[in-house]
CSV table of C-alpha atoms in Angstrom, one decimal:
chain,number,residue,atom,x,y,z
A,2,UNK,CA,-46.8,-10.6,-36.1
A,3,UNK,CA,-44.6,-7.6,-36.8
A,4,UNK,CA,-44.0,-7.1,-33.1
A,5,UNK,CA,-42.9,-10.7,-32.6
A,6,UNK,CA,-40.5,-10.5,-35.5
A,7,UNK,CA,-39.1,-7.2,-34.2
A,8,UNK,CA,-38.7,-8.7,-30.7
A,9,UNK,CA,-36.8,-11.7,-32.1
A,10,UNK,CA,-34.5,-9.5,-34.1
A,11,UNK,CA,-33.9,-7.3,-31.1
A,12,UNK,CA,-33.0,-10.2,-28.9
A,13,UNK,CA,-30.6,-11.6,-31.5
A,14,UNK,CA,-29.0,-8.2,-32.0
A,15,UNK,CA,-28.6,-7.6,-28.3
A,16,UNK,CA,-26.4,-10.7,-28.0
A,17,UNK,CA,-28.8,-12.8,-26.0
A,18,UNK,CA,-28.3,-15.8,-28.2
A,19,UNK,CA,-26.7,-18.9,-26.6
A,20,UNK,CA,-22.9,-18.9,-26.4
A,21,UNK,CA,-21.0,-22.0,-27.6
A,22,UNK,CA,-18.9,-22.8,-24.5
A,23,UNK,CA,-16.6,-25.2,-26.3
A,24,UNK,CA,-15.1,-22.2,-28.2
A,25,UNK,CA,-15.4,-19.7,-25.2
A,26,UNK,CA,-11.7,-19.8,-24.4
A,27,UNK,CA,-10.6,-18.9,-27.9
A,28,UNK,CA,-13.2,-16.2,-28.2
A,29,UNK,CA,-12.4,-14.7,-24.8
A,30,UNK,CA,-8.6,-14.6,-25.5
A,31,UNK,CA,-9.3,-12.8,-28.8
A,32,UNK,CA,-11.6,-10.3,-27.2
A,33,UNK,CA,-9.1,-9.6,-24.4
A,34,UNK,CA,-6.3,-9.0,-27.0
A,35,UNK,CA,-8.5,-6.6,-28.9
A,36,UNK,CA,-9.4,-4.9,-25.6
A,37,UNK,CA,-5.7,-4.5,-24.7
A,38,UNK,CA,-4.9,-3.1,-28.2
A,39,UNK,CA,-7.7,-0.5,-27.9
A,40,UNK,CA,-6.7,0.5,-24.4
A,41,UNK,CA,-3.2,1.3,-25.9
A,42,UNK,CA,-4.9,3.6,-28.4
A,43,UNK,CA,-7.0,5.4,-25.8
A,44,UNK,CA,-8.2,8.2,-25.7
A,45,UNK,CA,-10.4,7.3,-28.5
A,46,UNK,CA,-10.9,10.7,-30.0
A,47,UNK,CA,-8.2,13.1,-31.0
A,48,UNK,CA,-8.6,16.8,-30.1
A,49,UNK,CA,-7.5,17.6,-33.7
A,50,UNK,CA,-10.2,17.6,-36.3
A,51,UNK,CA,-10.0,17.2,-40.1
A,52,UNK,CA,-12.7,19.0,-42.0
A,53,UNK,CA,-14.7,19.7,-38.8
A,54,UNK,CA,-15.0,15.9,-37.9
A,55,UNK,CA,-13.6,14.2,-34.9
A,56,UNK,CA,-10.8,11.7,-35.8
A,57,UNK,CA,-11.2,8.3,-34.2
A,58,UNK,CA,-8.0,6.6,-32.9
A,59,UNK,CA,-9.6,3.3,-32.1
A,60,UNK,CA,-11.5,0.6,-34.0
A,61,UNK,CA,-13.7,-0.2,-31.1
A,62,UNK,CA,-14.6,1.9,-28.1
A,63,UNK,CA,-13.4,0.2,-24.9
A,64,UNK,CA,-16.9,0.3,-23.5
A,65,UNK,CA,-18.2,-1.8,-26.4
A,66,UNK,CA,-15.4,-4.3,-25.8
A,67,UNK,CA,-16.2,-4.5,-22.1
A,68,UNK,CA,-19.8,-5.3,-23.1
A,69,UNK,CA,-18.5,-8.0,-25.5
A,70,UNK,CA,-16.5,-9.6,-22.7
A,71,UNK,CA,-19.5,-9.6,-20.4
A,72,UNK,CA,-21.8,-11.1,-23.1
A,73,UNK,CA,-19.3,-13.9,-23.8
A,74,UNK,CA,-19.0,-14.7,-20.1
A,75,UNK,CA,-15.2,-14.1,-20.1
A,76,UNK,CA,-15.2,-13.6,-16.3
A,77,UNK,CA,-14.5,-16.1,-13.5
A,78,UNK,CA,-16.8,-15.7,-10.4
A,79,UNK,CA,-15.6,-18.8,-8.6
A,80,UNK,CA,-12.4,-20.8,-8.5
A,81,UNK,CA,-11.5,-24.1,-6.8
A,82,UNK,CA,-7.9,-25.1,-7.0
A,83,UNK,CA,-7.4,-28.5,-8.6
A,84,UNK,CA,-6.8,-31.4,-6.2
A,85,UNK,CA,-4.3,-32.9,-6.4
A,86,UNK,CA,-2.2,-29.9,-7.6
A,87,UNK,CA,-1.3,-29.8,-11.3
A,88,UNK,CA,2.2,-31.3,-11.8
A,89,UNK,CA,4.2,-29.3,-14.3
A,90,UNK,CA,7.9,-28.6,-14.6
A,91,UNK,CA,9.1,-25.8,-12.4
A,92,UNK,CA,9.8,-22.4,-13.9
A,93,UNK,CA,13.3,-21.2,-14.6
A,94,UNK,CA,14.6,-23.4,-17.5
A,95,UNK,CA,15.2,-23.0,-21.2
A,96,UNK,CA,16.5,-20.5,-23.7
A,97,UNK,CA,16.0,-16.8,-22.9
A,98,UNK,CA,13.3,-14.8,-24.7
A,99,UNK,CA,11.9,-11.3,-24.5
A,100,UNK,CA,10.0,-10.7,-21.2
A,101,UNK,CA,6.4,-12.0,-21.5
A,102,UNK,CA,3.3,-12.7,-19.4
A,103,UNK,CA,0.5,-15.1,-19.5
A,104,UNK,CA,-3.0,-13.5,-19.1
A,105,UNK,CA,-4.8,-16.1,-17.1
A,106,UNK,CA,-8.3,-14.7,-16.6
A,107,UNK,CA,-10.4,-11.8,-15.4
A,108,UNK,CA,-12.2,-12.2,-12.0
A,109,UNK,CA,-14.6,-9.5,-10.8
A,110,UNK,CA,-14.4,-10.6,-7.2
A,111,UNK,CA,-11.0,-9.7,-5.8
A,112,UNK,CA,-11.1,-12.8,-3.5
A,113,UNK,CA,-11.3,-15.1,-6.6
A,114,UNK,CA,-8.3,-13.3,-8.3
A,115,UNK,CA,-6.3,-13.6,-5.1
A,116,UNK,CA,-7.1,-17.4,-4.8
A,117,UNK,CA,-6.0,-17.9,-8.4
A,118,UNK,CA,-2.8,-15.9,-7.7
A,119,UNK,CA,-2.0,-17.9,-4.5
A,120,UNK,CA,-2.5,-21.2,-6.4
A,121,UNK,CA,-0.1,-20.2,-9.2
A,122,UNK,CA,2.4,-18.7,-6.7
A,123,UNK,CA,2.4,-22.0,-4.7
A,124,UNK,CA,3.5,-23.6,-8.0
A,125,UNK,CA,6.5,-21.2,-8.3
A,126,UNK,CA,5.1,-18.7,-10.8
A,127,UNK,CA,5.5,-15.0,-10.3
A,128,UNK,CA,2.0,-13.4,-10.3
A,129,UNK,CA,0.7,-10.0,-11.1
A,130,UNK,CA,-2.9,-8.8,-10.5
A,131,UNK,CA,-4.1,-5.7,-12.3
A,132,UNK,CA,-7.5,-4.1,-11.7
A,133,UNK,CA,-9.7,-2.7,-14.5
A,134,UNK,CA,-12.4,-0.2,-13.6
A,135,UNK,CA,-15.9,-1.6,-14.1
A,136,UNK,CA,-14.6,-5.1,-14.9
A,137,UNK,CA,-12.6,-6.6,-12.0
A,138,UNK,CA,-9.1,-8.0,-11.5
A,139,UNK,CA,-6.9,-9.5,-14.2
A,140,UNK,CA,-4.5,-12.2,-13.2
A,141,UNK,CA,-1.1,-12.6,-15.1
A,142,UNK,CA,1.7,-15.1,-14.6
A,143,UNK,CA,5.1,-13.5,-15.1
A,144,UNK,CA,7.3,-11.9,-16.1
A,145,UNK,CA,8.5,-15.0,-17.9
A,146,UNK,CA,12.0,-14.8,-19.4
A,147,UNK,CA,12.5,-18.2,-21.0
A,148,UNK,CA,10.7,-20.1,-23.7
A,149,UNK,CA,10.1,-23.1,-21.3
A,150,UNK,CA,8.7,-20.8,-18.6
A,151,UNK,CA,6.3,-19.3,-21.1
A,152,UNK,CA,5.0,-22.6,-22.5
A,153,UNK,CA,4.8,-24.1,-18.9
A,154,UNK,CA,2.9,-21.1,-17.6
A,155,UNK,CA,0.4,-21.2,-20.5
A,156,UNK,CA,0.0,-25.0,-20.0
A,157,UNK,CA,-0.4,-24.4,-16.3
A,158,UNK,CA,-3.1,-21.7,-16.7
A,159,UNK,CA,-5.0,-24.0,-19.1
A,160,UNK,CA,-4.6,-27.0,-16.8
A,161,UNK,CA,-6.1,-25.3,-13.8
A,162,UNK,CA,-9.2,-24.4,-15.8
A,163,UNK,CA,-8.6,-21.3,-17.9
A,164,UNK,CA,-8.8,-22.1,-21.7
A,165,UNK,CA,-8.8,-18.4,-22.4
A,166,UNK,CA,-5.2,-17.9,-21.2
A,167,UNK,CA,-2.8,-16.4,-23.7
A,168,UNK,CA,0.7,-15.0,-24.0
A,169,UNK,CA,1.3,-11.2,-24.1
A,170,UNK,CA,4.4,-9.0,-24.1
A,171,UNK,CA,3.0,-6.4,-21.7
A,172,UNK,CA,0.4,-5.9,-19.0
A,173,UNK,CA,-1.9,-3.0,-20.0
């Protein structure tokens, strides 16, 4: 009996519980933002020590965040462009804002990231792809310089199937 209870506790602690996919996009966007923040603080340990203890510079080690992204299935392994193409206003209109980007998704297979990038580029969006060791390729739309571009790019990313898309001011 103790062994069964211990096994159940271990499985729930290991993150093997079912994921609510209706909130996946919001959860993934949040985890990506935390991951980006922590990468900016890396290296996680300072060479200086106070009282003989190592000083942490991050709240979460990036390896732990990578694990959270995997457990929450924040990756795209396949992408089929919508048919017919999503019809949104073309980029390049509206009031100027500080340069920004829309993080679309993370795709471990490079071919999937390239297909997403080609689909967005065909719609007129500038696209950037950045690789992350151990994770895959991240796809960004931008740089975006107007408010209308930013909202259209975010709507476009969500319309082609990426509810986890979010706006960021920089590419990590």
